[in-house]
JSON list of C-alpha atoms and ligand atoms in Angstrom, two decimals:
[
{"chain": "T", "resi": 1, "resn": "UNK", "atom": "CA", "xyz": [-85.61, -74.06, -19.29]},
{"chain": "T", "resi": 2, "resn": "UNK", "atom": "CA", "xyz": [-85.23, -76.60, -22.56]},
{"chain": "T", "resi": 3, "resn": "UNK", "atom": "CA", "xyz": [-82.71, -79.62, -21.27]},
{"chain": "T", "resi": 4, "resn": "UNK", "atom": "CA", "xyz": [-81.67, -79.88, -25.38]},
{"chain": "T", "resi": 5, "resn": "UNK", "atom": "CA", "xyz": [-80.04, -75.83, -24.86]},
{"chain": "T", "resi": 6, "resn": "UNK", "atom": "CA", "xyz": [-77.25, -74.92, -23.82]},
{"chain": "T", "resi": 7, "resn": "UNK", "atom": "CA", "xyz": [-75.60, -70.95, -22.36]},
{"chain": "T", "resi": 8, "resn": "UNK", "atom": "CA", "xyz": [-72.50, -70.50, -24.35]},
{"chain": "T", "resi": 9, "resn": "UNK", "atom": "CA", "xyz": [-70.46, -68.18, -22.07]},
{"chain": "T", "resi": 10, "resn": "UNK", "atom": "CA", "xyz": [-67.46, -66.91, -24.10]},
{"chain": "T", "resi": 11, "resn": "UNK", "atom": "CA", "xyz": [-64.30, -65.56, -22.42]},
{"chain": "T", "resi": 12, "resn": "UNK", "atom": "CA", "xyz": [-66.11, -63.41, -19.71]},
{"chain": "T", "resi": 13, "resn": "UNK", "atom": "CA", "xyz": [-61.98, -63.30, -18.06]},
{"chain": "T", "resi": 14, "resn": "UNK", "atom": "CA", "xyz": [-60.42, -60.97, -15.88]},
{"chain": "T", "resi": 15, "resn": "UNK", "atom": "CA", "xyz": [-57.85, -59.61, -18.78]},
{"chain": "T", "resi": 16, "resn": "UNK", "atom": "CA", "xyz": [-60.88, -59.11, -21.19]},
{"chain": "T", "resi": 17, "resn": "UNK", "atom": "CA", "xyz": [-62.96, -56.50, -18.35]},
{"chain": "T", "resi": 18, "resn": "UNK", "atom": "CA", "xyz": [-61.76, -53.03, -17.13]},
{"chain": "T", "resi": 19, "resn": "UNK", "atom": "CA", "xyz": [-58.50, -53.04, -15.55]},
{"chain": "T", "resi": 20, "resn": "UNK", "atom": "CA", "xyz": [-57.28, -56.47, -17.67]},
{"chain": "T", "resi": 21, "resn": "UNK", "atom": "CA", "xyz": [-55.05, -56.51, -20.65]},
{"chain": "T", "resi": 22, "resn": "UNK", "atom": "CA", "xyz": [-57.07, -56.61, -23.33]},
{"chain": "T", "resi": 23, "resn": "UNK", "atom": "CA", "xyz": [-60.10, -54.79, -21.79]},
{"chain": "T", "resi": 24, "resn": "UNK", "atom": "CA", "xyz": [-63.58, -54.67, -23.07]},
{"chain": "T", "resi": 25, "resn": "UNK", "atom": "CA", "xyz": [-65.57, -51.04, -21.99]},
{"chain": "T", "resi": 26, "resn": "UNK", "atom": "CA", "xyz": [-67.97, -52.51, -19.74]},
{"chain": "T", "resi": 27, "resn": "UNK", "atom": "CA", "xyz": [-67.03, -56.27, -19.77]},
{"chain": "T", "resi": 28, "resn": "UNK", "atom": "CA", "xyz": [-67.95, -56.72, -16.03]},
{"chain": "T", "resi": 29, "resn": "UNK", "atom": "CA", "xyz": [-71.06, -55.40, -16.35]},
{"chain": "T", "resi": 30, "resn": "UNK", "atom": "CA", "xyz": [-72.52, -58.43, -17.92]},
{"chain": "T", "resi": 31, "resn": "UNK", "atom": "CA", "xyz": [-71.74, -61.19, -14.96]},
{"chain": "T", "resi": 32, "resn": "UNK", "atom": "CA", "xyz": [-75.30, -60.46, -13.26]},
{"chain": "T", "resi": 33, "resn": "UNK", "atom": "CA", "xyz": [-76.95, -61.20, -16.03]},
{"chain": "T", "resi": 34, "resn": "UNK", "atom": "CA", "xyz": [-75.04, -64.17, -17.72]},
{"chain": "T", "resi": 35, "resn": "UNK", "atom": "CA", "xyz": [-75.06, -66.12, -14.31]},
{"chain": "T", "resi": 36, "resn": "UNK", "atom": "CA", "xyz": [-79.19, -65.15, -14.41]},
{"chain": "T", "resi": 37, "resn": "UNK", "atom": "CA", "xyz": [-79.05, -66.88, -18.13]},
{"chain": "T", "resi": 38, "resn": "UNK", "atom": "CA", "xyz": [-77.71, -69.80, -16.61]},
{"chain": "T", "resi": 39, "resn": "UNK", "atom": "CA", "xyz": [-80.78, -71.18, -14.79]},
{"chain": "T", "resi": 40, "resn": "UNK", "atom": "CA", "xyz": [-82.74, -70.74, -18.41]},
{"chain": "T", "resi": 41, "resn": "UNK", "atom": "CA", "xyz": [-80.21, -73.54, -20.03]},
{"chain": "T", "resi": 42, "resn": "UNK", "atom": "CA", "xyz": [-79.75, -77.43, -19.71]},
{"chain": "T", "resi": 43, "resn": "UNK", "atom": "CA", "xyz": [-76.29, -77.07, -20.09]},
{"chain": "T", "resi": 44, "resn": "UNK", "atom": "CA", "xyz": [-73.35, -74.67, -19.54]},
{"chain": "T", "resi": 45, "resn": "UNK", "atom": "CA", "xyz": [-70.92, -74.17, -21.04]},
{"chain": "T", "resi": 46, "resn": "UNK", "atom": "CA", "xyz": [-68.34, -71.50, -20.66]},
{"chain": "T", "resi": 47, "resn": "UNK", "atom": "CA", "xyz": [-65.01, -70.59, -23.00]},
{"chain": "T", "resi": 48, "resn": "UNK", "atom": "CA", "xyz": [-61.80, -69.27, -22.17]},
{"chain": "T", "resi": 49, "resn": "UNK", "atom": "CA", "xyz": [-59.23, -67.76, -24.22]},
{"chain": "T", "resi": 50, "resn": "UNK", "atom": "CA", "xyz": [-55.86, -70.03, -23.01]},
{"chain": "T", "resi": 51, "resn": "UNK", "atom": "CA", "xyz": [-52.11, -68.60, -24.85]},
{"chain": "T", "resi": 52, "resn": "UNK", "atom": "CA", "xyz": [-48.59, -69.84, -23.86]},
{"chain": "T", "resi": 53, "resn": "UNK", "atom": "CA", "xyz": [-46.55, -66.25, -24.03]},
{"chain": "T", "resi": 54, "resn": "UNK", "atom": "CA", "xyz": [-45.42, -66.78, -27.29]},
{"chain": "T", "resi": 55, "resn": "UNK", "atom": "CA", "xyz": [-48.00, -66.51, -28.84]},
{"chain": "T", "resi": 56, "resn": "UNK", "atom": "CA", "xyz": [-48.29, -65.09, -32.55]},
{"chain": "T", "resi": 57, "resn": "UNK", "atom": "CA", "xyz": [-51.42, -63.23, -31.78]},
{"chain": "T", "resi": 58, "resn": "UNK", "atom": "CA", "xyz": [-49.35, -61.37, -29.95]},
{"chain": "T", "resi": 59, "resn": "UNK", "atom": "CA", "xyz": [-47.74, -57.90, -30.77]},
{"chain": "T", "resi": 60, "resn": "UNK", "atom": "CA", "xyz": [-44.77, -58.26, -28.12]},
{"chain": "T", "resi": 61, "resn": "UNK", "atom": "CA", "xyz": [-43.54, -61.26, -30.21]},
{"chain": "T", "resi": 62, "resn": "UNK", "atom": "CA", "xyz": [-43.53, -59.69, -33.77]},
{"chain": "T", "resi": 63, "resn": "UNK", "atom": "CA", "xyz": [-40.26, -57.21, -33.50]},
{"chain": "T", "resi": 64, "resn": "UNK", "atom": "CA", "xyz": [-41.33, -53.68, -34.47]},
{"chain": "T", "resi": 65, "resn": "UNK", "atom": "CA", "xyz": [-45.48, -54.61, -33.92]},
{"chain": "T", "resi": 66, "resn": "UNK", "atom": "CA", "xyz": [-48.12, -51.86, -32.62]},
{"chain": "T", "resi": 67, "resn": "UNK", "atom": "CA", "xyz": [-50.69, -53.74, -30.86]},
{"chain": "T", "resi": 68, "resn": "UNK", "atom": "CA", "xyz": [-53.94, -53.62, -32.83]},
{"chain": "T", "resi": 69, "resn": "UNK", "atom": "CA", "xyz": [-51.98, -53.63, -36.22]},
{"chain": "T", "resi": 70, "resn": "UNK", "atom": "CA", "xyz": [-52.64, -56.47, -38.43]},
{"chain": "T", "resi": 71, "resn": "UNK", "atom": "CA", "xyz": [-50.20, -59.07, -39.72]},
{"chain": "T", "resi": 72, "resn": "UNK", "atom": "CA", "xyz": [-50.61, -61.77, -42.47]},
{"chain": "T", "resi": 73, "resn": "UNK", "atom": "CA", "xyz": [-51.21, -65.24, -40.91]},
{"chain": "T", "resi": 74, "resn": "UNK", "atom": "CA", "xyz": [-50.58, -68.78, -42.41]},
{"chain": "T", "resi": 75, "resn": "UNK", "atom": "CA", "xyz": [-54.19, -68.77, -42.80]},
{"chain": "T", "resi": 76, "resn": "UNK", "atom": "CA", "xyz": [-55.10, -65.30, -43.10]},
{"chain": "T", "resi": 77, "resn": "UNK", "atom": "CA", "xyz": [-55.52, -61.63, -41.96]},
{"chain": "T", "resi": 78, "resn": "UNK", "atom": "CA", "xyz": [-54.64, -61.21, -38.15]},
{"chain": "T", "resi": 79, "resn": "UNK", "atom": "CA", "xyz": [-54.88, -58.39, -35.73]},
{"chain": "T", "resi": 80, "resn": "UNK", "atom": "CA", "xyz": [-51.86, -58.76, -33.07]},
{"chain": "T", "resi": 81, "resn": "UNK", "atom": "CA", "xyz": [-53.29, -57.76, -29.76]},
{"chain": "T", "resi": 82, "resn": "UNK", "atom": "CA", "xyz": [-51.69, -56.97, -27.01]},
{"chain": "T", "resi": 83, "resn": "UNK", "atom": "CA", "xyz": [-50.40, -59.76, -24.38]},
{"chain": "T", "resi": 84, "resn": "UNK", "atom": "CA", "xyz": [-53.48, -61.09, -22.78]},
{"chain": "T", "resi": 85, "resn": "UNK", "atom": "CA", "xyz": [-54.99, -64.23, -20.77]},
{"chain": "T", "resi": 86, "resn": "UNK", "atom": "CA", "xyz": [-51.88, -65.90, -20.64]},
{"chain": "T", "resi": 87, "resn": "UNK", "atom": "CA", "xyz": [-52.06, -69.64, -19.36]},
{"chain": "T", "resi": 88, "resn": "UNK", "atom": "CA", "xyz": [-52.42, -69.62, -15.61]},
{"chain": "T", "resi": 89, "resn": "UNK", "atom": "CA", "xyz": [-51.74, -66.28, -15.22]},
{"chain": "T", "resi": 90, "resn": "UNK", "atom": "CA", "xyz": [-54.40, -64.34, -13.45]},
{"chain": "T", "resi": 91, "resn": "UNK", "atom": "CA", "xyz": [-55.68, -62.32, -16.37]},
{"chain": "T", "resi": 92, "resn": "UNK", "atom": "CA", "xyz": [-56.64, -65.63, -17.85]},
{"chain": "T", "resi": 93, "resn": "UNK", "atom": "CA", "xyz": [-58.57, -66.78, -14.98]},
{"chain": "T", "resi": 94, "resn": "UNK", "atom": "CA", "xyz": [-63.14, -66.24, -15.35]},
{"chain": "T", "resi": 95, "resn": "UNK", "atom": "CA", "xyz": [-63.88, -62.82, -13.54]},
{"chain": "T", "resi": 96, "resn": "UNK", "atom": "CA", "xyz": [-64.28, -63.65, -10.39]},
{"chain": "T", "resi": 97, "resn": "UNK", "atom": "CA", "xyz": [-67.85, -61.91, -10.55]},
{"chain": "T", "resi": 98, "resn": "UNK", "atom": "CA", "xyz": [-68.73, -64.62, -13.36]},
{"chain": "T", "resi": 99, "resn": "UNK", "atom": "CA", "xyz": [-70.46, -68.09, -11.28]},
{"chain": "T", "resi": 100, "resn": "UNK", "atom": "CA", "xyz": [-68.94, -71.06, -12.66]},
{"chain": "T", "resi": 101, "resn": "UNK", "atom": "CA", "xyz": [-70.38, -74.03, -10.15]},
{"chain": "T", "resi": 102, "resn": "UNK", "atom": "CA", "xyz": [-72.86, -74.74, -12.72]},
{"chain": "T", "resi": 103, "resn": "UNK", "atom": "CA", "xyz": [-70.64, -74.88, -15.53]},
{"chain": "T", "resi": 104, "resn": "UNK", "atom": "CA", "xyz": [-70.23, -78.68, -17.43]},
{"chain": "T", "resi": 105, "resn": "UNK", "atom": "CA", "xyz": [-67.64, -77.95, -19.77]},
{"chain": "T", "resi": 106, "resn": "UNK", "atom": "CA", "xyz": [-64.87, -75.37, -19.88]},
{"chain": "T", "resi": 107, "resn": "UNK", "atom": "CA", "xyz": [-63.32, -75.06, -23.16]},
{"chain": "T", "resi": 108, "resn": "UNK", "atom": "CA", "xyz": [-59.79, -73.60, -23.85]},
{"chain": "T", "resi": 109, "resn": "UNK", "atom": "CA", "xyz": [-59.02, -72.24, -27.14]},
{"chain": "T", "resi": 110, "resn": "UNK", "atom": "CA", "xyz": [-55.98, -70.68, -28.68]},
{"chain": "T", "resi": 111, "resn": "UNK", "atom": "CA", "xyz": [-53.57, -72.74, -26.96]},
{"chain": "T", "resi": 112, "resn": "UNK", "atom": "CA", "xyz": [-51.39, -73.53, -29.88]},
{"chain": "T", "resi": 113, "resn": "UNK", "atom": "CA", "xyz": [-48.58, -71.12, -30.80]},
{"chain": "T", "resi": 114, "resn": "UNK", "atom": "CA", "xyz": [-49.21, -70.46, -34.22]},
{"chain": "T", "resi": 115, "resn": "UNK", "atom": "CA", "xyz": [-52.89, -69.63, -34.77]},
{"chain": "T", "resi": 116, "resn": "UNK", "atom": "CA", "xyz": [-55.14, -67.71, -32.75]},
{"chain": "T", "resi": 117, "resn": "UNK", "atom": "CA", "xyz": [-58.91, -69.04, -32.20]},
{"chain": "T", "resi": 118, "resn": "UNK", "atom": "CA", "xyz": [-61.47, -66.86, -31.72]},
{"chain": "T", "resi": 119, "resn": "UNK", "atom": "CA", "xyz": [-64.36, -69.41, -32.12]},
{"chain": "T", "resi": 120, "resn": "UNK", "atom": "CA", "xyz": [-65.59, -71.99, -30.10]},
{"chain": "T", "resi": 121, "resn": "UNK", "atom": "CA", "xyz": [-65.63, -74.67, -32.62]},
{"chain": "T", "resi": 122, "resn": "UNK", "atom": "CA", "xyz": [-62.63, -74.04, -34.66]},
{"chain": "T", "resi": 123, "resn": "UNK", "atom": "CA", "xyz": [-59.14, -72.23, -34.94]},
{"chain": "T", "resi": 124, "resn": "UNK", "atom": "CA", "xyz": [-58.60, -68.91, -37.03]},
{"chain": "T", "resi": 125, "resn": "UNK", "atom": "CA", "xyz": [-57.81, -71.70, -39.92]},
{"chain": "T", "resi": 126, "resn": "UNK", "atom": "CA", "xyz": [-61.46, -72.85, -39.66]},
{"chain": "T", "resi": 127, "resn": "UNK", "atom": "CA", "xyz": [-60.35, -76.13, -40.10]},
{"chain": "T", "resi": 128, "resn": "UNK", "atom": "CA", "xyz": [-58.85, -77.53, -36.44]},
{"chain": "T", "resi": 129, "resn": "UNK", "atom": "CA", "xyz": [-61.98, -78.00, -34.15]},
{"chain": "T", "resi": 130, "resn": "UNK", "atom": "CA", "xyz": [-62.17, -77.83, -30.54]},
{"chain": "T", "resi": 131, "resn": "UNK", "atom": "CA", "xyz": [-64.15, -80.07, -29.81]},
{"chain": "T", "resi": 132, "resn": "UNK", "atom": "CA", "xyz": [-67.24, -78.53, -29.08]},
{"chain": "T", "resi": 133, "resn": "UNK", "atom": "CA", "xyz": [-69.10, -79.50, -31.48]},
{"chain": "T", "resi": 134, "resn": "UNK", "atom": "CA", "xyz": [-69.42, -82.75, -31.02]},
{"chain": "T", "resi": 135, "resn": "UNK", "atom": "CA", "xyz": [-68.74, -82.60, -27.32]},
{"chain": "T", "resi": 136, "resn": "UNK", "atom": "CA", "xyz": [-72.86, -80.96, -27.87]},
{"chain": "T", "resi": 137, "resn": "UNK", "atom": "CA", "xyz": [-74.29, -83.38, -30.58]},
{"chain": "T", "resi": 138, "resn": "UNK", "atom": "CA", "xyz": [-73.57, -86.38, -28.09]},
{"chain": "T", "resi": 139, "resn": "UNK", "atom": "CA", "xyz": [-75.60, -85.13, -25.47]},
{"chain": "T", "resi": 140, "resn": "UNK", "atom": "CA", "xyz": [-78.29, -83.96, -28.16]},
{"chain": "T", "resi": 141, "resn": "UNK", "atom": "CA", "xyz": [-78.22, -80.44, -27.85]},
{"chain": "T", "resi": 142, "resn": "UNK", "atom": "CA", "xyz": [-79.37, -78.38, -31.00]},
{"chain": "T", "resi": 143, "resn": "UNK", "atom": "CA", "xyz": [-80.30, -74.65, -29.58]},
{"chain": "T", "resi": 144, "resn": "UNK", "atom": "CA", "xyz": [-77.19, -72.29, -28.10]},
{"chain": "T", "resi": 145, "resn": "UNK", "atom": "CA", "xyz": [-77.25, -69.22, -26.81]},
{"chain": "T", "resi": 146, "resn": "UNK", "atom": "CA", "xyz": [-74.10, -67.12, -26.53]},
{"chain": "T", "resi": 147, "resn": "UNK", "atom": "CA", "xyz": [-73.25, -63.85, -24.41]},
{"chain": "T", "resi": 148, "resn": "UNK", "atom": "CA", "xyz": [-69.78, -62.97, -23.15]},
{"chain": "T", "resi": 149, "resn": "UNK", "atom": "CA", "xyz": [-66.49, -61.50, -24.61]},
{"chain": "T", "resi": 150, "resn": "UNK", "atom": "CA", "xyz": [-66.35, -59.67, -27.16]},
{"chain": "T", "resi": 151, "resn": "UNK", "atom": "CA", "xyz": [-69.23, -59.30, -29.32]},
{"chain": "T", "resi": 152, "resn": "UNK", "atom": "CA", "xyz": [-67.31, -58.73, -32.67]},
{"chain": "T", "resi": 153, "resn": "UNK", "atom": "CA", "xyz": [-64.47, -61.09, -32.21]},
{"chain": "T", "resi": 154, "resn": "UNK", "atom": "CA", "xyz": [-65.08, -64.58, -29.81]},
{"chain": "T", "resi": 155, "resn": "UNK", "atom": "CA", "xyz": [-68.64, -64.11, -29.94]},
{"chain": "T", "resi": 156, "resn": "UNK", "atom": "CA", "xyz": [-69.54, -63.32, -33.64]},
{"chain": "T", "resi": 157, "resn": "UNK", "atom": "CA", "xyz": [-67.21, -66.14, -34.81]},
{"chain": "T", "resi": 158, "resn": "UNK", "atom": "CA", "xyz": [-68.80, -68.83, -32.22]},
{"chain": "T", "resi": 159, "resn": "UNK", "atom": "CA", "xyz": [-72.03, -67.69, -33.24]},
{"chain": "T", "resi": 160, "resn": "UNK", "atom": "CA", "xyz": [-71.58, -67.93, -37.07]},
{"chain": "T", "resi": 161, "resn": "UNK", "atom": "CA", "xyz": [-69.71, -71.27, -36.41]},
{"chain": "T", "resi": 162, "resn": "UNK", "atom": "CA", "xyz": [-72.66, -72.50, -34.82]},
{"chain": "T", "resi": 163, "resn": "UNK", "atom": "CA", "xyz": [-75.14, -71.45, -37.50]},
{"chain": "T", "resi": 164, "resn": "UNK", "atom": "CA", "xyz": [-72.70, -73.21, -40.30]},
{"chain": "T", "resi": 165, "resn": "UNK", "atom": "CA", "xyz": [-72.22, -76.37, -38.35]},
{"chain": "T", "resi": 166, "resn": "UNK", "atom": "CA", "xyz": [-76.74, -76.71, -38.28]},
{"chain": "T", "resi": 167, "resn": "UNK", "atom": "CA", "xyz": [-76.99, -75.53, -34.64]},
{"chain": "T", "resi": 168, "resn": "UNK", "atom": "CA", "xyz": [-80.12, -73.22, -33.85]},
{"chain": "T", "resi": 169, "resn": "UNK", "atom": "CA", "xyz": [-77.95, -70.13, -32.51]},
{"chain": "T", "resi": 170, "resn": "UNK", "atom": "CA", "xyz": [-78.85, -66.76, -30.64]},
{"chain": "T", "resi": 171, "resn": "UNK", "atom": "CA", "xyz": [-76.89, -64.09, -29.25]},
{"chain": "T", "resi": 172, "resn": "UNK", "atom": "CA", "xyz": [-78.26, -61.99, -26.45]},
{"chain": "T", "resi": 173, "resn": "UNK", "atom": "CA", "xyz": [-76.53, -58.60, -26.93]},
{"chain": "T", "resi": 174, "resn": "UNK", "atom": "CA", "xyz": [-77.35, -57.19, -23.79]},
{"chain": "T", "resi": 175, "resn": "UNK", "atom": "CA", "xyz": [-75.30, -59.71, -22.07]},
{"chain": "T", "resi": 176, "resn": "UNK", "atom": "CA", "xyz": [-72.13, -59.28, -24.43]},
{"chain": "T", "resi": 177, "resn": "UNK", "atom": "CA", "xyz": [-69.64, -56.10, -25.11]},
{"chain": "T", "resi": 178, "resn": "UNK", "atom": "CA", "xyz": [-67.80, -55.19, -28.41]},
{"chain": "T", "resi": 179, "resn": "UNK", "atom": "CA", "xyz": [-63.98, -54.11, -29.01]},
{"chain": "T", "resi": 180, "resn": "UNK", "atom": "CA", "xyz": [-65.31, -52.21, -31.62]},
{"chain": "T", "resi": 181, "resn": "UNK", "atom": "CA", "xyz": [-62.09, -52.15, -33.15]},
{"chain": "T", "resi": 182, "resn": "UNK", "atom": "CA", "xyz": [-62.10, -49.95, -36.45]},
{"chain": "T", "resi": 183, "resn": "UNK", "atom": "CA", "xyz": [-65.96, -49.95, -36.26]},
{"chain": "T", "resi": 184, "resn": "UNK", "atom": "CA", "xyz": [-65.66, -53.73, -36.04]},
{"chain": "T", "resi": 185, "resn": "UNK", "atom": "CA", "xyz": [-69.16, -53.94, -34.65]},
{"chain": "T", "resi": 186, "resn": "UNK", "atom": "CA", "xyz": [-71.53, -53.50, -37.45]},
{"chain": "T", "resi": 187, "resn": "UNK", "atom": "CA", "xyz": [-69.87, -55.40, -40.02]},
{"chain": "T", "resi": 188, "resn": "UNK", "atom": "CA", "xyz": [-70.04, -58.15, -37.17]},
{"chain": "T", "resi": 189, "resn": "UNK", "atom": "CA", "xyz": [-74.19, -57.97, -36.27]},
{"chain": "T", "resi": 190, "resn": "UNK", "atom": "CA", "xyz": [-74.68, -57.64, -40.18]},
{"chain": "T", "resi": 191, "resn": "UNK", "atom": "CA", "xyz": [-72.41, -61.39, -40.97]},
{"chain": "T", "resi": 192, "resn": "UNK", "atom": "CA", "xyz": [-74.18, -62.56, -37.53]},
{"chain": "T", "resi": 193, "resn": "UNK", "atom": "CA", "xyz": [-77.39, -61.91, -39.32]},
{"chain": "T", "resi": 194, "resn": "UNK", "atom": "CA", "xyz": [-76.37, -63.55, -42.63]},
{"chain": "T", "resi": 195, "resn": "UNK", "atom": "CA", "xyz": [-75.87, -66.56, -41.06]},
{"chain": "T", "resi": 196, "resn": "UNK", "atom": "CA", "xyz": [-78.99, -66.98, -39.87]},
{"chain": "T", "resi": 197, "resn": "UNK", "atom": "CA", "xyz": [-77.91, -66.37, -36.21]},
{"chain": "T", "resi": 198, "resn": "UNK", "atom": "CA", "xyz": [-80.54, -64.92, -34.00]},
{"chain": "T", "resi": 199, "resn": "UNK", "atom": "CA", "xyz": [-79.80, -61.81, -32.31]},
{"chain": "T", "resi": 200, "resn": "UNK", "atom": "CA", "xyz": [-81.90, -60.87, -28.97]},
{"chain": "T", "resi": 201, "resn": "UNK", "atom": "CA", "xyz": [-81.43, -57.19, -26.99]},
{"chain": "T", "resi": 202, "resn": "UNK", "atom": "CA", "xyz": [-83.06, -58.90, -24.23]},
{"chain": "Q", "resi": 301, "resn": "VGL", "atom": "C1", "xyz": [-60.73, -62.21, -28.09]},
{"chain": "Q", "resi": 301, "resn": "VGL", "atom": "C2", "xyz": [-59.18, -60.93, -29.13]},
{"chain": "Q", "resi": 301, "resn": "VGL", "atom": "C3", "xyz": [-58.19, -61.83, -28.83]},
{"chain": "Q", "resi": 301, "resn": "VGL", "atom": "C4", "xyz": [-62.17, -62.38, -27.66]},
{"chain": "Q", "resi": 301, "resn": "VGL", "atom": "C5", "xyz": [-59.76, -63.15, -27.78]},
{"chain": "Q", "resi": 301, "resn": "VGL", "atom": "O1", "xyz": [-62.43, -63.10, -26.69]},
{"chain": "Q", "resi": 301, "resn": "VGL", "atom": "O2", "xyz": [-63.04, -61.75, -28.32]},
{"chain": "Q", "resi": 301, "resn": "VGL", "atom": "N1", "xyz": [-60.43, -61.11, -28.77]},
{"chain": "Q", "resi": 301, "resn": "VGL", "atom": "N2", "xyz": [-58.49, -62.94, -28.14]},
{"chain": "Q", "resi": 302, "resn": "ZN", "atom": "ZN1", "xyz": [-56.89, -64.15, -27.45]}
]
């Protein structure tokens, strides 16, 4: 255990594992071993994916909208999922498998209406930060380690985030699933790896 590391825990929710909203294939399985990850980490910090109901990353508000089609954002490309972890709903809430007494920080992202976030550290603009990052310079933490929800979206954008912003970052695979939407997967481990992020199986 290094006190200057932290366990990024990205959106391991109830709507994001089998039987939520937006479900992951195997999200659950990953609790045991991302609550064993804990005790190898000063800190703890876990992520969760926060939207009022109207939000734009949603197909039910765009008239006409299949979910998993894409739409053109403000700042970009967007894929309009369906309605999921909806503020204080119980989709949004951690999976109740997933222990969160150790946790310092929860961080809630895509909270405002217009623009989805899928990283830690900044909107889908890449611009507007959460906070995060400096929320882990202060207390002097340099190495993170993320696992959780879902490998090719929340993860792979946290992790690359990290790598940009100077951080030393890892991914342990085994304790993350993909979406795999559209073979979404492998272009995401390959941009992963091209930022310099480390990527563990274990
Ligand atoms: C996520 C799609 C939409 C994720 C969040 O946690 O990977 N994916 N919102
Ligand atoms: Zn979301």
């Amino acid at each position: 255990m290094t006190a200057d590391s932290a366990l990024i825990v990205i959106d391991l929710q109830t709507d994001f594992c089998p039987g939520g909203r937006l479900a992951v294939a195997g999200g659950d399985e990953i609790a045991p071993l991302v609550n064993a990850l804990q005790a190898e980490h000063g800190a703890v910090v876990l992520t969760q994916d926060w939207h009022p109901a109207e939000h734009a990353s949603f197909a039910a508000n765009h008239p006409g909208a299949e979910p998993f089609s894409m739409t053109e954002a403000a700042y970009g490309p967007q894929v309009l999922w369906p309605v999921h972890c909806v503020q204080g709903t119980p989709g949004a809430a951690f999976h109740p498998d997933l222990a969160t007494e150790r946790a310092d920080l929860v961080i809630r992202k895509g909270f405002r209406p217009a623009i989805d976030s899928y990283s830690a550290f900044f909107e889908n603009d890449h611009e507007t930060p959460t906070g995060l990052a400096g929320y882990l310079r202060e207390r002097g933490i340099a190495d993170l380690t993320f696992c959780g929800l879902a490998t090719d979206f929340c993860v792979r954008w946290s992790a690359v985030d990290a790598a940009r912003l100077g951080f030393r970052a890892t991914v342990r695979l085994d304790a993350c699933r993909a979406i795999d939407l559209d073979g979404s997967l492998a272009p995401a481990l390959e941009e992963m790896r091209a930022a310099g992020v480390r990527l563990l199986e274990g």
